[in-house]
PDB file of C-alpha atoms in Angstrom:
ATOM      1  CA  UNK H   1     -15.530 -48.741 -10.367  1.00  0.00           C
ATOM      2  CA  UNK H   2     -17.824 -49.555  -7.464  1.00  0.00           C
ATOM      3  CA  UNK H   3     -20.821 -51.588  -7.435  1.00  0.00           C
ATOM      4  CA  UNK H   4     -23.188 -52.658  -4.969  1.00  0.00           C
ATOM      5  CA  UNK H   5     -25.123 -56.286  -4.263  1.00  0.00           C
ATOM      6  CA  UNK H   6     -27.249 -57.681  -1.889  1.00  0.00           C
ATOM      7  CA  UNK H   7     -29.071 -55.923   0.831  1.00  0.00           C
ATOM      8  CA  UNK H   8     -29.441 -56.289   4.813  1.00  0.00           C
ATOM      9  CA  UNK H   9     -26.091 -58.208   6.233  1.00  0.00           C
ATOM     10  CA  UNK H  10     -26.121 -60.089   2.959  1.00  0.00           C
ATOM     11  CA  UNK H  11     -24.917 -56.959   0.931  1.00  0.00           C
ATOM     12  CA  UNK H  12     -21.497 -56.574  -0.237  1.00  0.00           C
ATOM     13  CA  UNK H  13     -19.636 -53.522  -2.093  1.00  0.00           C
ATOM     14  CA  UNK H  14     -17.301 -54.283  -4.842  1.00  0.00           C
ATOM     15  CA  UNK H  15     -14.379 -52.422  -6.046  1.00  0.00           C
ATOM     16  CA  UNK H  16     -12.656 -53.452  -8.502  1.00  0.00           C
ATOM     17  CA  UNK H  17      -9.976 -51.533 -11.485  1.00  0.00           C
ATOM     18  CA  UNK H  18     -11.788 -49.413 -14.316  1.00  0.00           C
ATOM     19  CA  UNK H  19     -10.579 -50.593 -17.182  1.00  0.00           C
ATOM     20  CA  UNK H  20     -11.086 -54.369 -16.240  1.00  0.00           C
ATOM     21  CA  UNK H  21     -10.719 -56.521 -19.135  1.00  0.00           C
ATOM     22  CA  UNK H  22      -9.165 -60.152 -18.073  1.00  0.00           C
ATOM     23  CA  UNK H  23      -9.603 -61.962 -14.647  1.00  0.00           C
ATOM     24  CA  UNK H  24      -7.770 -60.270 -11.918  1.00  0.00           C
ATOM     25  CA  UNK H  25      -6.760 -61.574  -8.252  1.00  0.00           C
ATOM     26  CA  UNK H  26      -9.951 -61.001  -5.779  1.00  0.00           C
ATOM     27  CA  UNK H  27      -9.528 -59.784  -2.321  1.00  0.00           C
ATOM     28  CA  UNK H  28     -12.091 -60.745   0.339  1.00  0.00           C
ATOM     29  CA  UNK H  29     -11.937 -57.536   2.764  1.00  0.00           C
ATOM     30  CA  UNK H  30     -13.106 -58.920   6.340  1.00  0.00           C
ATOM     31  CA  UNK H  31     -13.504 -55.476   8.553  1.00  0.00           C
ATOM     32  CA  UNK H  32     -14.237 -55.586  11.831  1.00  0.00           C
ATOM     33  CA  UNK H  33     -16.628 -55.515  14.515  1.00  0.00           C
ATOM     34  CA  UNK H  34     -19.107 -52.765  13.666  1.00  0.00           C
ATOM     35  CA  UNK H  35     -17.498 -51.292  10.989  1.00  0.00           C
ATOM     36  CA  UNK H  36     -20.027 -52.050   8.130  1.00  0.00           C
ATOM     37  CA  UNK H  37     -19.844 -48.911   6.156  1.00  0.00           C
ATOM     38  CA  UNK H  38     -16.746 -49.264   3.979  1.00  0.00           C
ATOM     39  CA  UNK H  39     -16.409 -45.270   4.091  1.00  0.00           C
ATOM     40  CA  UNK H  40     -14.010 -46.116   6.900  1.00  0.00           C
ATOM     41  CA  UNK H  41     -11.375 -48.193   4.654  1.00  0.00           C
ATOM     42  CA  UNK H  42     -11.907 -46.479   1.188  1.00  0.00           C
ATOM     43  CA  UNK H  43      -8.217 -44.924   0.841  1.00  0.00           C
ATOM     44  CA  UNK H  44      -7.062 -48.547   1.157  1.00  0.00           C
ATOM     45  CA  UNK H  45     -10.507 -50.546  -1.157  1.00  0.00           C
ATOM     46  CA  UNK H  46      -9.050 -48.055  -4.016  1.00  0.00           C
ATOM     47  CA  UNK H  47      -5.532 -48.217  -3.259  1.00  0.00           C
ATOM     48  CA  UNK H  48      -6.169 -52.248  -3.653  1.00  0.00           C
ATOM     49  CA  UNK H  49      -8.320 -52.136  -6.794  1.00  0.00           C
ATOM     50  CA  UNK H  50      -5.805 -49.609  -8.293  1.00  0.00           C
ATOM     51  CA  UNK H  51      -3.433 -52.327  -8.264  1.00  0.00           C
ATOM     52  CA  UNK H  52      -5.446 -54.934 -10.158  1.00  0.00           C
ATOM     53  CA  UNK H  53      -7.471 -56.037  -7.889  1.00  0.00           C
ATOM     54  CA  UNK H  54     -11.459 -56.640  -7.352  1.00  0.00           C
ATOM     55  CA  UNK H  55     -12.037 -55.746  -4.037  1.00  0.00           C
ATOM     56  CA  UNK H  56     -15.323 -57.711  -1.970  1.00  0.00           C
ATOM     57  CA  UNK H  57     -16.453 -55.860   1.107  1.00  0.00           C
ATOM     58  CA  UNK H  58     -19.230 -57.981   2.560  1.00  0.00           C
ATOM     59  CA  UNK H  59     -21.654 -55.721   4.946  1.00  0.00           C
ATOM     60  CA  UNK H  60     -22.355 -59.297   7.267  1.00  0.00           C
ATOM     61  CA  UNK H  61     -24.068 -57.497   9.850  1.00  0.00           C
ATOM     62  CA  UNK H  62     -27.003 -54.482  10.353  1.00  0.00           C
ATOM     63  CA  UNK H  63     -26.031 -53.037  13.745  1.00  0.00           C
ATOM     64  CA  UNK H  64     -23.824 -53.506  16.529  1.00  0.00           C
ATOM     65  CA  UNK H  65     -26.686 -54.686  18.193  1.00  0.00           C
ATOM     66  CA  UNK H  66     -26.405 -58.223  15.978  1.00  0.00           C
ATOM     67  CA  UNK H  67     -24.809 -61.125  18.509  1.00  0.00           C
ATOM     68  CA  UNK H  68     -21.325 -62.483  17.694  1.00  0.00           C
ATOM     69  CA  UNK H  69     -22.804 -65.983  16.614  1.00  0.00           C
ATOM     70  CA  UNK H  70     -24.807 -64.629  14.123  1.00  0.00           C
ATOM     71  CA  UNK H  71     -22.631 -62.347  12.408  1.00  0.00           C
ATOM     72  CA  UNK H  72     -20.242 -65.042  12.277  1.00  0.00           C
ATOM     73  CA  UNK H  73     -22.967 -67.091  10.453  1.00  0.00           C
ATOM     74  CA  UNK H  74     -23.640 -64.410   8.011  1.00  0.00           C
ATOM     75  CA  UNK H  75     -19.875 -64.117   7.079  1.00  0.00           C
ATOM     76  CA  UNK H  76     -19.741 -67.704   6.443  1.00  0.00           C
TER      77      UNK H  76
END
């Protein structure tokens, strides 16, 4: 299952198993530089929410165009 939250460099896109029914491990998925579309790392979001996992893949920036100190503020 995938859901989405947020919106600008706030947003995040969640995977997580299907059939969910207790509290399962969560993995914070940092990408990097640029690569805010998480198109580029889907084989590997499912392959980690197949195995029980929710899967957080925060957005944290708009553009490549963002400076480093910023998008280092919007991941904390």
């Amino acid at each position: 299952m995938t859901e989405r939250a947020g919106s600008g460099p706030g947003a995040v896109t969640i995977l997580r198993p299907a059939d969910l029914t207790e509290d399962v491990p969560v993995v914070l998925f940092l990408h990097g530089w640029g690569a805010n579309d998480p198109a580029r790392y889907r084989p590997w979001l499912e392959h980690l929410a197949r195995a029980g996992n929710a899967v957080l893949y925060p957005r944290y920036q708009d553009s490549f165009a963002e400076p480093p100190a910023q998008v280092l503020g919007n991941v904390v």
